[in-house]
mmCIF file of C-alpha atoms in Angstrom:
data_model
loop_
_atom_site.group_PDB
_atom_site.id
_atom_site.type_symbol
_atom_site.label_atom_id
_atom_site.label_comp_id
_atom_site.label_asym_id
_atom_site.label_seq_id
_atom_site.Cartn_x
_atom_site.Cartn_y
_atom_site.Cartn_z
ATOM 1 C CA UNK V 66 6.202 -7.642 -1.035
ATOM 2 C CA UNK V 67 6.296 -11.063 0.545
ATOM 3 C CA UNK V 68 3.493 -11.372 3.055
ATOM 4 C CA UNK V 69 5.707 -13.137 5.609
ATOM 5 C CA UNK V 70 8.732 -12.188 6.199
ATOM 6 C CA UNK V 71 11.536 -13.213 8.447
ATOM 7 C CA UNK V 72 14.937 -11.742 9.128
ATOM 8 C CA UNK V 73 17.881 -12.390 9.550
ATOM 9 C CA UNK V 74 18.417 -14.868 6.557
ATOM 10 C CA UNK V 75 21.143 -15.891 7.863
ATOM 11 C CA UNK V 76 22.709 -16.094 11.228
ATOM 12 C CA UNK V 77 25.310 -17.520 13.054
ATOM 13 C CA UNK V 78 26.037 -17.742 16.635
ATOM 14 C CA UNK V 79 28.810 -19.779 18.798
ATOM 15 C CA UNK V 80 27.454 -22.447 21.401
ATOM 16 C CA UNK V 81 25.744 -20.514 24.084
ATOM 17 C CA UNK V 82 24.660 -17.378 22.843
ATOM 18 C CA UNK V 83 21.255 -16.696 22.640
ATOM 19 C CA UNK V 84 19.280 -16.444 19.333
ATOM 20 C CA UNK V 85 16.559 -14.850 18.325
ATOM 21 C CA UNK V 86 14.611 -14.942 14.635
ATOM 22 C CA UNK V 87 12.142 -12.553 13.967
ATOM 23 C CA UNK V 88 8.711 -12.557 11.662
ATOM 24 C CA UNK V 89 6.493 -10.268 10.273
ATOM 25 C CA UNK V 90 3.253 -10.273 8.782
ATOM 26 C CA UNK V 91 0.917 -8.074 6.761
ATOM 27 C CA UNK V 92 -2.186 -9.712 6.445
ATOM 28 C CA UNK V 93 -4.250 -10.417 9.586
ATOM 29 C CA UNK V 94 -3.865 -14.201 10.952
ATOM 30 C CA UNK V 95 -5.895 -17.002 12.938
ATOM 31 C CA UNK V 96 -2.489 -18.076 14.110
ATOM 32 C CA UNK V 97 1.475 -18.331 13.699
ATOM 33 C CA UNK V 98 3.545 -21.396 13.097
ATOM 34 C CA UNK V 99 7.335 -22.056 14.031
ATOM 35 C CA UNK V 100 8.984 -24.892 12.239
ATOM 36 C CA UNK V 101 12.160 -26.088 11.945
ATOM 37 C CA UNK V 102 13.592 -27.705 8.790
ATOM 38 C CA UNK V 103 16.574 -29.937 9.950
ATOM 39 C CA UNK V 104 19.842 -30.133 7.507
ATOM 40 C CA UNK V 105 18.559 -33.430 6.151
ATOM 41 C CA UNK V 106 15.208 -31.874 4.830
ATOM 42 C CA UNK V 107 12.911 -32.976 7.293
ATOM 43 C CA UNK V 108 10.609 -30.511 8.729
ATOM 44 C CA UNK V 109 8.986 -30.164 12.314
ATOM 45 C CA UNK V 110 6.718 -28.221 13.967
ATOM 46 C CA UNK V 111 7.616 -26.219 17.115
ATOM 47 C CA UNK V 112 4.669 -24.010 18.267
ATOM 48 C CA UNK V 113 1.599 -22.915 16.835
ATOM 49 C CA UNK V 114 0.630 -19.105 18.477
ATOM 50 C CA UNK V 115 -2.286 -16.811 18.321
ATOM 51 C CA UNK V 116 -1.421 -14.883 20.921
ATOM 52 C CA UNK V 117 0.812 -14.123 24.109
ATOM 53 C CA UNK V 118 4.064 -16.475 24.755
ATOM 54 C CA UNK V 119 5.098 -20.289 24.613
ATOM 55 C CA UNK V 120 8.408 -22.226 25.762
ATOM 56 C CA UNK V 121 9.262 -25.738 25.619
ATOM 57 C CA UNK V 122 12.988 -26.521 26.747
ATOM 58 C CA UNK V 123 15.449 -24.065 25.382
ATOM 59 C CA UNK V 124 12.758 -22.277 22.685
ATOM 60 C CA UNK V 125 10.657 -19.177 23.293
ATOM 61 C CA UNK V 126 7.955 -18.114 21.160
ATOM 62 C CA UNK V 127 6.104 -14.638 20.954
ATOM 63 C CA UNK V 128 3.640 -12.946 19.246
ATOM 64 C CA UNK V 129 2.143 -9.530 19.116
ATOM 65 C CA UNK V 130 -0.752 -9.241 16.802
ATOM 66 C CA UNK V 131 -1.359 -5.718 17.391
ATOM 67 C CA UNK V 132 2.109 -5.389 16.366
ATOM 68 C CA UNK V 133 1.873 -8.277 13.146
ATOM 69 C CA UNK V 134 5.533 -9.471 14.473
ATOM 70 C CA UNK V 135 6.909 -12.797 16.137
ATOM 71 C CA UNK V 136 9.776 -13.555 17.551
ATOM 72 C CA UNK V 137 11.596 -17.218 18.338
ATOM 73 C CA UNK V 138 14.337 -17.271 20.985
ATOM 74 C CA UNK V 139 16.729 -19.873 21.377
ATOM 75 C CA UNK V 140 18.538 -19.933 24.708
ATOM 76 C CA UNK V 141 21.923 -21.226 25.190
ATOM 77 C CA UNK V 142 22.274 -22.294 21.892
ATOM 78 C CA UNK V 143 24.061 -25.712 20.606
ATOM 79 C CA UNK V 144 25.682 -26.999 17.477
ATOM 80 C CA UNK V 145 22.380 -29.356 17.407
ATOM 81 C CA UNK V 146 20.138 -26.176 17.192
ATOM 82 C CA UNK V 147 21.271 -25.628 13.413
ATOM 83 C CA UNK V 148 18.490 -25.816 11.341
ATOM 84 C CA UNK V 149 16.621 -23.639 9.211
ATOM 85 C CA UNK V 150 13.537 -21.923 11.254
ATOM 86 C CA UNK V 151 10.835 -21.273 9.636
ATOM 87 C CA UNK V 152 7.858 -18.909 10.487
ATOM 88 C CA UNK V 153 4.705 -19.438 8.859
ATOM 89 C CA UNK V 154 0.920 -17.797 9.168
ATOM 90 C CA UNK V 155 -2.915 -19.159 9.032
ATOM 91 C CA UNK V 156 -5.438 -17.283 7.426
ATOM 92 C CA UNK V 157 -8.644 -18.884 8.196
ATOM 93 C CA UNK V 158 -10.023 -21.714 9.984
ATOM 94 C CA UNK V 159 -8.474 -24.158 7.685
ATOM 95 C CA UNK V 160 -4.740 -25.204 7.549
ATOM 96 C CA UNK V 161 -3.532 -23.442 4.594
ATOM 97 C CA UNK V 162 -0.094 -21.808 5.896
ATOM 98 C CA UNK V 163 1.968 -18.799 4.246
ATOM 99 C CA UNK V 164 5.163 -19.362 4.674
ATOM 100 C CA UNK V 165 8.205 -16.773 5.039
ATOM 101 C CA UNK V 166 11.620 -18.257 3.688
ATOM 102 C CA UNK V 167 13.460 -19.067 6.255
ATOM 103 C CA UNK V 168 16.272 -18.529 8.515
ATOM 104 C CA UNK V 169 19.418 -20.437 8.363
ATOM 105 C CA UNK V 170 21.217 -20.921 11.902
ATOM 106 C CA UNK V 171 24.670 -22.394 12.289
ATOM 107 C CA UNK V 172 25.969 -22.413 15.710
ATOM 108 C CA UNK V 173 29.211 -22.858 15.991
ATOM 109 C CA UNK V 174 30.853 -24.980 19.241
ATOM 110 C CA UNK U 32 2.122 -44.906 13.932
ATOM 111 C CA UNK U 33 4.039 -43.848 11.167
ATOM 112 C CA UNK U 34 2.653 -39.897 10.787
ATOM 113 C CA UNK U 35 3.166 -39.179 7.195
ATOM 114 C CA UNK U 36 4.780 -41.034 4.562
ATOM 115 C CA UNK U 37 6.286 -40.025 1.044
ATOM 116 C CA UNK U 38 7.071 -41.933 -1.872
ATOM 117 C CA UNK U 39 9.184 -41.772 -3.824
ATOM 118 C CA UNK U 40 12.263 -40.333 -1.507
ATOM 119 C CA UNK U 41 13.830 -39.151 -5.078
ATOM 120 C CA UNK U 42 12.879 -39.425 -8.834
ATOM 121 C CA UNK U 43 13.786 -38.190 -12.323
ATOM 122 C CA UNK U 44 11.796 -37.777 -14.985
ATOM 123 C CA UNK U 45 12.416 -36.328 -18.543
ATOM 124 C CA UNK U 46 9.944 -33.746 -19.958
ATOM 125 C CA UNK U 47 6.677 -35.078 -20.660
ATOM 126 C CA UNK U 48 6.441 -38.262 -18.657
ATOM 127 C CA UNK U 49 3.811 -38.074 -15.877
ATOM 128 C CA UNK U 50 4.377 -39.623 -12.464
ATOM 129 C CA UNK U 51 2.492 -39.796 -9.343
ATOM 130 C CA UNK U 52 3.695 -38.658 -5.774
ATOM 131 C CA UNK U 53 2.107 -41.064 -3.333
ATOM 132 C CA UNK U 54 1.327 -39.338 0.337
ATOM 133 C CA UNK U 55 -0.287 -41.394 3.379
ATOM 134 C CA UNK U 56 -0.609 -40.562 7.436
ATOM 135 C CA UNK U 57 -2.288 -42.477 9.793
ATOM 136 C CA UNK U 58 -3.443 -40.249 12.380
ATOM 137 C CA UNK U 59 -7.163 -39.836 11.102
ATOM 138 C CA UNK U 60 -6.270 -36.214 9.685
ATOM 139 C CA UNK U 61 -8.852 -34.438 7.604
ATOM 140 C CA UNK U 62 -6.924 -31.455 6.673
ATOM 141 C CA UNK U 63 -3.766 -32.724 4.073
ATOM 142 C CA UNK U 64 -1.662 -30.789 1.510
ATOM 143 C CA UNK U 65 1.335 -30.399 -1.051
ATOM 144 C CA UNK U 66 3.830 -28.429 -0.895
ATOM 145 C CA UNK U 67 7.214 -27.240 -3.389
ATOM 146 C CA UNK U 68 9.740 -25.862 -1.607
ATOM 147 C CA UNK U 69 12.277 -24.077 -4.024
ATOM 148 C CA UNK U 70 15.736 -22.515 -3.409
ATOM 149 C CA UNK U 71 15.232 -18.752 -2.346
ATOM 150 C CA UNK U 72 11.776 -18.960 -1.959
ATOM 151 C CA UNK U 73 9.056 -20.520 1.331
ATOM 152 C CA UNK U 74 6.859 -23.491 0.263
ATOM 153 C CA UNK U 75 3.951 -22.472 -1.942
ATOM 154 C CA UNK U 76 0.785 -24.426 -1.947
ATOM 155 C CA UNK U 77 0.036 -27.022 -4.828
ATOM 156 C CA UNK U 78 -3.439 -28.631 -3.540
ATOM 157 C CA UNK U 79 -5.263 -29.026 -0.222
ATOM 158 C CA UNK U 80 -8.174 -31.092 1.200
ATOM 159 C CA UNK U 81 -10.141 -30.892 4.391
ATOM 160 C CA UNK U 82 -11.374 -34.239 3.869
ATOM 161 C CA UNK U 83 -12.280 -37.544 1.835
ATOM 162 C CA UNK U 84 -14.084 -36.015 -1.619
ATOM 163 C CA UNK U 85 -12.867 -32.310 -1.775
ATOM 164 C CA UNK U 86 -9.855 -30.821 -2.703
ATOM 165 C CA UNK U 87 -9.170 -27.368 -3.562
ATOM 166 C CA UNK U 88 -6.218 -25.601 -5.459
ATOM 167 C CA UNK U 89 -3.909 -23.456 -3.767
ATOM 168 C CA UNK U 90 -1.360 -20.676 -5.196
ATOM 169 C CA UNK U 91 0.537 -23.054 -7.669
ATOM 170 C CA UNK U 92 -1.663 -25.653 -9.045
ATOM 171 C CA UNK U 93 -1.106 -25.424 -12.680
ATOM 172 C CA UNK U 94 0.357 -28.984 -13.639
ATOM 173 C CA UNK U 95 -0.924 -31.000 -10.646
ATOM 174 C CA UNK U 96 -4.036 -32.858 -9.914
ATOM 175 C CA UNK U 97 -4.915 -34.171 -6.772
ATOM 176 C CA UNK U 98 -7.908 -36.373 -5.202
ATOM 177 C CA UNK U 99 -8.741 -37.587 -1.924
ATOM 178 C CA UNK U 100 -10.586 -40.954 -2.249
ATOM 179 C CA UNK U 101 -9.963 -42.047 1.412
ATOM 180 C CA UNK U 102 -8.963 -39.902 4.653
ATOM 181 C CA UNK U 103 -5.534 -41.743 4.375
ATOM 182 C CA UNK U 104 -4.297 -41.172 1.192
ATOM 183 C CA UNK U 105 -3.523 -37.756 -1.485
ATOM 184 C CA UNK U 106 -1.443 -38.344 -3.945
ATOM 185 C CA UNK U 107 0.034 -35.689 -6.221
ATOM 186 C CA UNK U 108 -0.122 -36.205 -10.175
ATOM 187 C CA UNK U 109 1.892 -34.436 -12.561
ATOM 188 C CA UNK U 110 0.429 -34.273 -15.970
ATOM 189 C CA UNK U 111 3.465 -33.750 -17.926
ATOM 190 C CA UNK U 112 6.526 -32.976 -16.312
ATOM 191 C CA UNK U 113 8.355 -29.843 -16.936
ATOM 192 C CA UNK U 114 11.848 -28.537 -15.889
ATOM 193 C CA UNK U 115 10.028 -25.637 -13.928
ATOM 194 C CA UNK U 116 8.613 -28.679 -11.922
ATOM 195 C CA UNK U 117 11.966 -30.024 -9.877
ATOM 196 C CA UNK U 118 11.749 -28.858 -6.954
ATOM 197 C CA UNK U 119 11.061 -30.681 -3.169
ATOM 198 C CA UNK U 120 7.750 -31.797 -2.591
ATOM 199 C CA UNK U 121 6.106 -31.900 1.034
ATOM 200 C CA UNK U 122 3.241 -33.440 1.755
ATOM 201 C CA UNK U 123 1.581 -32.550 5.411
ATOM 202 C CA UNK U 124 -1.474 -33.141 7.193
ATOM 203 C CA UNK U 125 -3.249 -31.068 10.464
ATOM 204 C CA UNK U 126 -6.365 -31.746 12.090
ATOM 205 C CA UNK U 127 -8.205 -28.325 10.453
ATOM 206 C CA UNK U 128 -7.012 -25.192 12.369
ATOM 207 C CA UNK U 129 -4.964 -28.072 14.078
ATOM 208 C CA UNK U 130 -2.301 -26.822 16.659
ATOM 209 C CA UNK U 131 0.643 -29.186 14.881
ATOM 210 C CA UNK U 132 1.194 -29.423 11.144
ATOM 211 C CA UNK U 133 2.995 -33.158 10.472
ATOM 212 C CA UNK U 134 5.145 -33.032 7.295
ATOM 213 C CA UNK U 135 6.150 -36.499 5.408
ATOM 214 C CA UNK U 136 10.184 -36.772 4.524
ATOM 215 C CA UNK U 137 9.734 -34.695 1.339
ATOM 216 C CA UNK U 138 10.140 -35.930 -2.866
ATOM 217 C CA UNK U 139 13.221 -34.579 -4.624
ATOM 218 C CA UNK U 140 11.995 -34.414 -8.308
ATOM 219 C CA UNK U 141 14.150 -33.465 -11.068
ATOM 220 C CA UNK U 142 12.857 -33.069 -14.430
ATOM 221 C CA UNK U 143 15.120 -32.769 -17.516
#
């Protein structure tokens, strides 16, 4: 069993809707990491979490450790928002990240 | 600045040959790393250093050196290519436990 993993794979949404990605975890974590890898390969990060909630512009972030589970909401979602999102977790002080696989968005105008 | 840079954007190699994936950032990081992203699957871990001198493996090492002369630069060596090798390679670099992981633009390797 993967020790990250995110659901749905795959998801697809017309402009406006709101999105959400979930993430899961079974080992216990320093802290979380949204990404987003953009059609042309490059990748980005959006938020790094160890606890609580964080937004910048249209994104949401939230953890619950007791829980092991994050969630990444997209709010009125555009064509431009299609990307794959990528949740990934810290184990220890360092940087080493374990990465889930993935969701694919496509939103649709 | 220029964050983190990759070279070569693409290569092929044929079985055997050995090649060397070049990796810079200029933002003073001490925590750097490689990464193969394959279809299906989340990037894996090749090699990691948390600064000039020491480098560690991570989960998929086998065929790859690394070494960290200077906080700048990690470059990735493969030995001897292999087909199980083409993949996309990502370098990044974090300050450690750093709130922001930079990525370079990512290697396409293809090995026949």
């Amino acid at each position: 069993k993967n020790e990250v993993e995110q659901s749905p794979q795959n998801l697809t949404a017309q402009e406006g809707e709101f999105i959400t990605i979930n993430c899961s975890y079974s080992v216990g974590i320093s802290a979380l990491h949204w990404l987003q890898q953009h059609p042309g390969g490059g990748i980005v990060s959006l938020f790094m979490l160890s606890s609580g909630k964080k937004k910048h512009g249209r994104l949401i972030a939230t953890i619950n450790i007791q829980e092991k589970h994050s969630s990444l909401h997209i709010t009125a979602s555009h064509p431009r928002d299609s990307a794959v999102y990528i949740c990934a977790v810290r184990r220890g002080s360092q940087g080493n990240l374990i990465f889930g696989k993935g969701t694919k968005l496509s939103v649709k105008p | 600045n220029a964050g983190v840079t990759q070279t070569p954007k693409f290569q092929v190699l044929k079985t055997g040959q050995s090649m060397t994936l070049q990796c810079a950032q200029d933002m003073n990081h001490e925590y750097m790393s490689w990464y193969r992203q394959d279809p299906g699957m989340g990037l894996r871990l090749i090699h990691y250093s948390v600064g000039a001198g020491i480098t560690d493996q991570g989960e998929v090492p086998n065929g790859y050196n690394v070494s960290r002369s200077t906080t700048e630069d990690f470059p990735l060596r493969l030995l001897s290519a292999a087909p199980s090798q083409t993949s996309v390679y990502f370098c990044a670099s974090s300050y450690p436990g750093g709130n922001e992981q930079f990525f370079g633009p990512g290697t396409r390797l293809t090995v026949l």
